[in-house]
Amino acid sequence: MSLATSAVALAAISLLVSEALWALVNTFIRLSALILLHRVFSATAVNRYQSVFLISLSILHGVAALLTAILIRRPIRASWDSHLLGGTCGNQTAAYVGLEACGLLIDIAIITLPFRPVLTMQMSMRRKLNVLLLLSAGVVVISITGLCIAALHRVNSSDFS
């Protein structure tokens, strides 16, 4: 194996690891926001069920994203060894667009989760709007996810490695 080939293999391994870490980090960020919302706004059964449902959905999405990153190419060694015979690769663009779209829907649900409890609080409308604005800071994440989906649609290659 030449130096250039080993550098490419190392870059491909790094890409695989970064995809798996990205899935874990996104999952833990969603879970931290949902646990906070669950603790603050779980006064009614509806809010408790909604937050527990979104926590479960976020965990399932994280597992799916992690498994997709690891198992999209079989055997896993095919991710960094282009000379491996018999390796197969799934449609990475479709898989990642689908995952990002589902993640976007989960993020929107997380952002809208505190709206009803805050709007029913007994305080001035200005304070309600301030609280909602503070809790809606995740709109930045939704914007970044939208840009990521748009970038994935522009990818011409179905092979990222």
Short mmCIF file of C-alpha atoms in Angstrom, two decimals:
data_model
loop_
_atom_site.label_atom_id
_atom_site.label_comp_id
_atom_site.label_asym_id
_atom_site.label_seq_id
_atom_site.Cartn_x
_atom_site.Cartn_y
_atom_site.Cartn_z
CA MET A 1 0.00 0.00 0.00
CA SER A 2 1.53 3.30 -1.07
CA LEU A 3 1.57 6.45 1.02
CA ALA A 4 -1.13 8.09 -1.13
CA THR A 5 -3.34 5.01 -0.88
CA SER A 6 -2.95 4.85 2.90
CA ALA A 7 -3.77 8.56 3.16
CA VAL A 8 -6.96 8.03 1.16
CA ALA A 9 -7.85 5.04 3.34
CA LEU A 10 -7.26 7.09 6.48
CA ALA A 11 -9.43 9.91 5.12
CA ALA A 12 -12.22 7.43 4.31
CA ILE A 13 -12.02 5.91 7.81
CA SER A 14 -12.12 9.42 9.28
CA LEU A 15 -15.22 10.20 7.20
CA LEU A 16 -16.92 7.05 8.46
CA VAL A 17 -16.10 7.90 12.08
CA SER A 18 -17.23 11.52 11.65
CA GLU A 19 -20.58 10.38 10.19
CA ALA A 20 -21.14 8.11 13.19
CA LEU A 21 -20.13 10.88 15.63
CA TRP A 22 -22.41 13.37 13.83
CA ALA A 23 -25.35 10.98 14.34
CA LEU A 24 -24.52 10.58 18.04
CA VAL A 25 -24.03 14.29 18.65
CA ASN A 26 -27.31 15.22 16.95
CA THR A 27 -29.14 12.58 18.94
CA PHE A 28 -27.72 13.76 22.26
CA ILE A 29 -28.51 17.41 21.46
CA ARG A 30 -32.11 16.49 20.66
CA LEU A 31 -32.35 14.39 23.82
CA SER A 32 -30.96 17.15 26.03
CA ALA A 33 -33.51 19.64 24.66
CA LEU A 34 -36.35 17.15 25.05
CA ILE A 35 -35.39 16.20 28.60
CA LEU A 36 -35.33 19.89 29.54
CA LEU A 37 -38.74 20.45 27.94
CA HIS A 38 -40.08 17.32 29.64
CA ARG A 39 -38.96 18.54 33.06
CA VAL A 40 -40.27 22.07 32.58
CA PHE A 41 -43.54 21.44 30.73
CA SER A 42 -44.74 18.03 31.94
CA ALA A 43 -47.59 19.38 34.08
CA THR A 44 -50.24 17.81 31.85
CA ALA A 45 -50.42 14.24 30.60
CA VAL A 46 -50.51 15.40 26.97
CA ASN A 47 -47.21 17.25 27.33
CA ARG A 48 -45.63 14.27 29.08
CA TYR A 49 -46.74 11.86 26.35
CA GLN A 50 -45.60 14.19 23.59
CA SER A 51 -42.15 14.65 25.07
CA VAL A 52 -41.71 10.92 25.79
CA PHE A 53 -42.86 10.13 22.23
CA LEU A 54 -40.33 12.60 20.78
CA ILE A 55 -37.57 11.24 23.04
CA SER A 56 -38.30 7.72 21.76
CA LEU A 57 -38.45 8.94 18.16
CA SER A 58 -35.13 10.78 18.56
CA ILE A 59 -33.45 7.68 19.93
CA LEU A 60 -34.79 5.57 17.05
CA HIS A 61 -33.65 8.20 14.55
CA GLY A 62 -30.19 8.28 16.12
CA VAL A 63 -29.88 4.49 15.95
CA ALA A 64 -31.03 4.54 12.31
CA ALA A 65 -28.52 7.28 11.44
CA LEU A 66 -25.70 5.43 13.20
CA LEU A 67 -26.53 2.14 11.51
CA THR A 68 -26.81 3.86 8.12
CA ALA A 69 -23.39 5.45 8.53
CA ILE A 70 -21.83 2.12 9.45
CA LEU A 71 -23.76 -0.30 7.23
CA ILE A 72 -24.34 1.65 3.99
CA ARG A 73 -21.31 -0.14 2.52
CA ARG A 74 -20.88 -3.86 3.01
CA PRO A 75 -18.50 -5.13 4.13
CA ILE A 76 -17.54 -2.13 6.23
CA ARG A 77 -13.97 -2.38 4.93
CA ALA A 78 -15.31 -1.35 1.50
CA SER A 79 -15.67 2.16 2.92
CA TRP A 80 -11.91 2.69 2.75
CA ASP A 81 -10.58 -0.16 0.58
CA SER A 82 -11.60 0.47 -3.04
CA HIS A 83 -9.75 -2.68 -4.18
CA LEU A 84 -11.97 -4.96 -2.11
CA LEU A 85 -13.91 -7.33 -4.35
CA GLY A 86 -17.57 -8.06 -3.76
CA GLY A 87 -18.36 -4.92 -1.78
CA THR A 88 -21.78 -3.32 -2.18
CA CYS A 89 -22.96 0.18 -1.49
CA GLY A 90 -26.47 1.44 -0.90
CA ASN A 91 -27.80 4.70 -2.29
CA GLN A 92 -26.06 7.09 0.10
CA THR A 93 -27.71 10.23 -1.22
CA ALA A 94 -31.23 8.82 -0.77
CA ALA A 95 -30.36 7.41 2.67
CA TYR A 96 -28.91 10.66 3.99
CA VAL A 97 -31.63 12.86 2.47
CA GLY A 98 -34.23 10.61 4.08
CA LEU A 99 -32.49 10.73 7.45
CA GLU A 100 -32.06 14.51 7.30
CA ALA A 101 -35.71 15.00 6.32
CA CYS A 102 -36.85 12.88 9.28
CA GLY A 103 -34.45 14.78 11.53
CA LEU A 104 -35.91 18.05 10.27
CA LEU A 105 -39.43 16.92 11.18
CA ILE A 106 -38.25 15.88 14.64
CA ASP A 107 -36.54 19.26 15.12
CA ILE A 108 -39.71 21.11 14.10
CA ALA A 109 -41.72 19.01 16.57
CA ILE A 110 -39.21 19.81 19.32
CA ILE A 111 -39.43 23.55 18.56
CA THR A 112 -43.24 23.54 18.65
CA LEU A 113 -43.53 21.36 21.77
CA PRO A 114 -43.56 24.22 24.33
CA PHE A 115 -45.92 26.51 22.37
CA ARG A 116 -49.23 25.38 23.88
CA PRO A 117 -48.04 25.28 27.52
CA VAL A 118 -46.40 28.71 27.25
CA LEU A 119 -49.40 30.29 25.56
CA THR A 120 -51.70 29.05 28.34
CA MET A 121 -49.53 30.52 31.11
CA GLN A 122 -50.89 33.41 33.12
CA MET A 123 -48.52 36.19 32.11
CA SER A 124 -48.48 39.04 29.66
CA MET A 125 -48.37 38.30 25.95
CA ARG A 126 -45.02 40.05 25.70
CA ARG A 127 -43.48 37.70 28.25
CA LYS A 128 -45.03 34.69 26.52
CA LEU A 129 -43.47 35.79 23.24
CA ASN A 130 -40.10 36.34 24.93
CA VAL A 131 -40.20 32.84 26.42
CA LEU A 132 -41.18 31.33 23.06
CA LEU A 133 -38.42 33.26 21.31
CA LEU A 134 -35.88 31.94 23.79
CA LEU A 135 -37.14 28.37 23.46
CA SER A 136 -37.21 28.66 19.67
CA ALA A 137 -33.47 29.22 19.33
CA GLY A 138 -33.39 25.79 17.66
CA VAL A 139 -34.64 27.44 14.47
CA VAL A 140 -30.94 27.87 13.69
CA VAL A 141 -30.58 24.07 13.75
CA ILE A 142 -33.57 23.71 11.45
CA SER A 143 -32.01 26.19 9.02
CA ILE A 144 -28.72 24.29 9.01
CA THR A 145 -30.57 21.00 8.46
CA GLY A 146 -32.43 22.55 5.53
CA LEU A 147 -29.13 23.66 4.01
CA CYS A 148 -27.72 20.17 4.55
CA ILE A 149 -30.67 18.61 2.73
CA ALA A 150 -30.23 21.07 -0.14
CA ALA A 151 -26.52 20.22 -0.34
CA LEU A 152 -27.26 16.50 -0.36
CA HIS A 153 -29.65 16.99 -3.30
CA ARG A 154 -26.83 18.62 -5.27
CA VAL A 155 -24.40 15.75 -4.72
CA ASN A 156 -23.73 14.06 -8.05
CA SER A 157 -21.88 11.01 -6.76
CA SER A 158 -23.56 8.22 -4.88
CA ASP A 159 -20.16 7.31 -3.41
CA PHE A 160 -18.90 9.72 -0.74
CA SER A 161 -15.71 7.83 0.04
#
